[in-house]
């Protein structure tokens, strides 16, 4: 049985506001779908992101580590926050990345909008593991992997 989709915009907004990362290191603009088991989010990389001038001068490309962070903020942090809200867990935590195995498949360029799709593999003892894919606006797979993280009390 599929988990019920969240339709209340206030809950989606609460999840977004609870994600601890802030600009210039926040890589989730909106949540398109949300349930206990999955999340779909989007982010648009502005042409003036802080990392483009140095990666690579004259030919800017979004660094893989930034794509990984984008995947983690949606697929691990935001999904974990929603599960904490739904199940009465503490929001007085910070989500820490624990491990990842990611393959990169396509370049993401300045101005690109990406869609992040994540499916929860498990959530137990405060650790969440998710299968996360990131797609360019034309549907091209940019990266795919398995990411894990856990909430640590502040």
mmCIF file of C-alpha atoms in Angstrom:
data_model
loop_
_atom_site.group_PDB
_atom_site.id
_atom_site.type_symbol
_atom_site.label_atom_id
_atom_site.label_comp_id
_atom_site.label_asym_id
_atom_site.label_seq_id
_atom_site.Cartn_x
_atom_site.Cartn_y
_atom_site.Cartn_z
ATOM 1 C CA UNK A 1 0.000 0.000 0.000
ATOM 2 C CA UNK A 2 1.454 3.343 -1.029
ATOM 3 C CA UNK A 3 1.912 6.011 1.619
ATOM 4 C CA UNK A 4 -0.622 8.834 1.515
ATOM 5 C CA UNK A 5 0.484 12.007 -0.288
ATOM 6 C CA UNK A 6 0.615 15.206 1.736
ATOM 7 C CA UNK A 7 -1.887 17.713 0.350
ATOM 8 C CA UNK A 8 -1.727 20.331 3.125
ATOM 9 C CA UNK A 9 0.478 23.225 1.922
ATOM 10 C CA UNK A 10 1.138 24.227 5.554
ATOM 11 C CA UNK A 11 2.859 20.895 6.238
ATOM 12 C CA UNK A 12 4.974 21.200 3.091
ATOM 13 C CA UNK A 13 5.932 24.751 4.089
ATOM 14 C CA UNK A 14 6.823 23.577 7.613
ATOM 15 C CA UNK A 15 9.140 20.929 6.171
ATOM 16 C CA UNK A 16 10.825 23.531 3.930
ATOM 17 C CA UNK A 17 11.228 25.993 6.810
ATOM 18 C CA UNK A 18 12.663 23.283 9.079
ATOM 19 C CA UNK A 19 15.429 22.294 6.642
ATOM 20 C CA UNK A 20 18.399 23.859 8.484
ATOM 21 C CA UNK A 21 20.527 24.882 5.506
ATOM 22 C CA UNK A 22 20.210 28.502 4.386
ATOM 23 C CA UNK A 23 21.545 30.454 1.400
ATOM 24 C CA UNK A 24 24.085 30.326 -0.022
ATOM 25 C CA UNK A 25 24.117 26.633 0.913
ATOM 26 C CA UNK A 26 20.438 25.735 0.513
ATOM 27 C CA UNK A 27 19.557 23.615 -2.502
ATOM 28 C CA UNK A 28 15.814 22.981 -2.222
ATOM 29 C CA UNK A 29 13.351 25.565 -3.583
ATOM 30 C CA UNK A 30 10.107 23.626 -3.509
ATOM 31 C CA UNK A 31 8.537 20.288 -2.692
ATOM 32 C CA UNK A 32 6.287 18.899 -5.442
ATOM 33 C CA UNK A 33 5.281 15.606 -3.779
ATOM 34 C CA UNK A 34 5.663 14.300 -0.246
ATOM 35 C CA UNK A 35 4.714 11.161 1.663
ATOM 36 C CA UNK A 36 6.279 9.050 4.419
ATOM 37 C CA UNK A 37 8.039 7.003 1.749
ATOM 38 C CA UNK A 38 9.040 9.480 -0.941
ATOM 39 C CA UNK A 39 9.670 13.096 -1.824
ATOM 40 C CA UNK A 40 10.026 15.046 -5.070
ATOM 41 C CA UNK A 41 11.677 18.451 -4.883
ATOM 42 C CA UNK A 42 13.157 21.058 -7.213
ATOM 43 C CA UNK A 43 16.022 23.496 -7.205
ATOM 44 C CA UNK A 44 17.187 26.046 -9.783
ATOM 45 C CA UNK A 45 20.919 26.808 -9.815
ATOM 46 C CA UNK A 46 21.193 30.541 -10.392
ATOM 47 C CA UNK A 47 23.872 31.728 -12.779
ATOM 48 C CA UNK A 48 25.595 33.580 -9.937
ATOM 49 C CA UNK A 49 26.025 30.664 -7.477
ATOM 50 C CA UNK A 50 29.206 31.173 -5.452
ATOM 51 C CA UNK A 51 30.994 28.117 -6.891
ATOM 52 C CA UNK A 52 30.690 28.791 -10.645
ATOM 53 C CA UNK A 53 33.537 31.320 -11.030
ATOM 54 C CA UNK A 54 36.048 28.699 -9.889
ATOM 55 C CA UNK A 55 34.446 25.539 -11.321
ATOM 56 C CA UNK A 56 35.496 25.985 -14.154
ATOM 57 C CA UNK A 57 36.507 29.513 -15.269
ATOM 58 C CA UNK A 58 34.845 30.226 -18.608
ATOM 59 C CA UNK A 59 32.988 26.881 -18.598
ATOM 60 C CA UNK A 60 30.999 26.690 -15.334
ATOM 61 C CA UNK A 61 29.660 23.304 -14.238
ATOM 62 C CA UNK A 62 27.870 22.474 -10.984
ATOM 63 C CA UNK A 63 30.343 20.531 -8.812
ATOM 64 C CA UNK A 64 29.454 16.933 -7.991
ATOM 65 C CA UNK A 65 29.675 17.682 -4.279
ATOM 66 C CA UNK A 66 26.970 20.355 -4.727
ATOM 67 C CA UNK A 67 24.767 17.860 -6.598
ATOM 68 C CA UNK A 68 25.318 15.427 -3.721
ATOM 69 C CA UNK A 69 24.318 18.122 -1.208
ATOM 70 C CA UNK A 70 21.216 18.904 -3.299
ATOM 71 C CA UNK A 71 20.259 15.227 -3.259
ATOM 72 C CA UNK A 72 20.845 15.009 0.506
ATOM 73 C CA UNK A 73 18.839 18.134 1.397
ATOM 74 C CA UNK A 74 15.746 16.778 -0.359
ATOM 75 C CA UNK A 75 16.106 13.009 -0.186
ATOM 76 C CA UNK A 76 17.448 12.669 3.348
ATOM 77 C CA UNK A 77 16.947 15.913 5.320
ATOM 78 C CA UNK A 78 13.480 17.028 4.124
ATOM 79 C CA UNK A 79 12.110 13.468 3.965
ATOM 80 C CA UNK A 80 13.477 12.776 7.456
ATOM 81 C CA UNK A 81 11.933 15.995 8.790
ATOM 82 C CA UNK A 82 8.512 15.052 7.417
ATOM 83 C CA UNK A 83 8.752 11.619 9.030
ATOM 84 C CA UNK A 84 9.667 13.277 12.351
ATOM 85 C CA UNK A 85 6.668 15.625 12.058
ATOM 86 C CA UNK A 86 4.294 12.781 11.141
ATOM 87 C CA UNK A 87 5.534 10.437 13.853
ATOM 88 C CA UNK A 88 5.947 12.953 16.686
ATOM 89 C CA UNK A 89 9.744 12.999 16.607
ATOM 90 C CA UNK A 90 11.952 15.872 17.687
ATOM 91 C CA UNK A 91 12.626 18.730 15.281
ATOM 92 C CA UNK A 92 15.315 20.062 17.630
ATOM 93 C CA UNK A 93 17.978 18.201 15.659
ATOM 94 C CA UNK A 94 20.435 18.791 12.925
ATOM 95 C CA UNK A 95 20.657 16.244 10.121
ATOM 96 C CA UNK A 96 24.129 14.888 9.556
ATOM 97 C CA UNK A 97 25.191 13.071 6.422
ATOM 98 C CA UNK A 98 26.587 9.599 7.149
ATOM 99 C CA UNK A 99 27.344 7.936 3.810
ATOM 100 C CA UNK A 100 26.630 7.924 0.088
ATOM 101 C CA UNK A 101 27.245 5.977 -3.062
ATOM 102 C CA UNK A 102 26.518 8.190 -6.067
ATOM 103 C CA UNK A 103 27.129 7.966 -9.807
ATOM 104 C CA UNK A 104 27.131 11.105 -11.933
ATOM 105 C CA UNK A 105 25.666 10.861 -15.423
ATOM 106 C CA UNK A 106 25.293 14.385 -16.875
ATOM 107 C CA UNK A 107 26.550 17.921 -16.310
ATOM 108 C CA UNK A 108 24.295 20.421 -14.557
ATOM 109 C CA UNK A 109 24.913 23.965 -15.782
ATOM 110 C CA UNK A 110 24.181 27.454 -14.458
ATOM 111 C CA UNK A 111 20.464 28.198 -14.792
ATOM 112 C CA UNK A 112 19.432 24.530 -14.830
ATOM 113 C CA UNK A 113 16.419 23.446 -12.801
ATOM 114 C CA UNK A 114 16.773 19.971 -11.351
ATOM 115 C CA UNK A 115 14.132 17.633 -9.980
ATOM 116 C CA UNK A 116 15.151 15.420 -7.081
ATOM 117 C CA UNK A 117 13.223 12.167 -6.594
ATOM 118 C CA UNK A 118 13.803 10.142 -3.463
ATOM 119 C CA UNK A 119 12.400 6.853 -2.216
ATOM 120 C CA UNK A 120 12.947 5.906 1.426
ATOM 121 C CA UNK A 121 14.747 2.580 1.846
ATOM 122 C CA UNK A 122 14.539 2.576 5.633
ATOM 123 C CA UNK A 123 14.164 4.778 8.686
ATOM 124 C CA UNK A 124 15.179 3.236 11.996
ATOM 125 C CA UNK A 125 16.945 4.311 15.185
ATOM 126 C CA UNK A 126 17.138 7.858 13.857
ATOM 127 C CA UNK A 127 18.918 6.922 10.611
ATOM 128 C CA UNK A 128 17.322 7.328 7.195
ATOM 129 C CA UNK A 129 18.567 5.773 3.964
ATOM 130 C CA UNK A 130 17.096 6.779 0.613
ATOM 131 C CA UNK A 131 17.500 6.020 -3.077
ATOM 132 C CA UNK A 132 17.862 9.445 -4.707
ATOM 133 C CA UNK A 133 17.907 10.483 -8.382
ATOM 134 C CA UNK A 134 18.428 13.980 -9.733
ATOM 135 C CA UNK A 135 17.109 14.918 -13.183
ATOM 136 C CA UNK A 136 17.730 17.903 -15.433
ATOM 137 C CA UNK A 137 14.724 19.847 -16.758
ATOM 138 C CA UNK A 138 14.795 17.851 -20.018
ATOM 139 C CA UNK A 139 14.438 14.577 -18.082
ATOM 140 C CA UNK A 140 18.094 13.567 -18.378
ATOM 141 C CA UNK A 141 19.392 11.708 -15.334
ATOM 142 C CA UNK A 142 22.222 13.788 -13.823
ATOM 143 C CA UNK A 143 23.066 11.632 -10.785
ATOM 144 C CA UNK A 144 21.765 8.608 -8.934
ATOM 145 C CA UNK A 145 22.651 7.019 -5.647
ATOM 146 C CA UNK A 146 21.929 5.855 -2.146
ATOM 147 C CA UNK A 147 22.363 8.378 0.677
ATOM 148 C CA UNK A 148 22.062 8.093 4.444
ATOM 149 C CA UNK A 149 21.886 10.526 7.312
ATOM 150 C CA UNK A 150 20.764 10.828 10.883
ATOM 151 C CA UNK A 151 19.349 13.424 13.199
ATOM 152 C CA UNK A 152 21.577 14.549 16.058
ATOM 153 C CA UNK A 153 20.178 16.567 18.965
ATOM 154 C CA UNK A 154 21.259 20.202 19.117
#
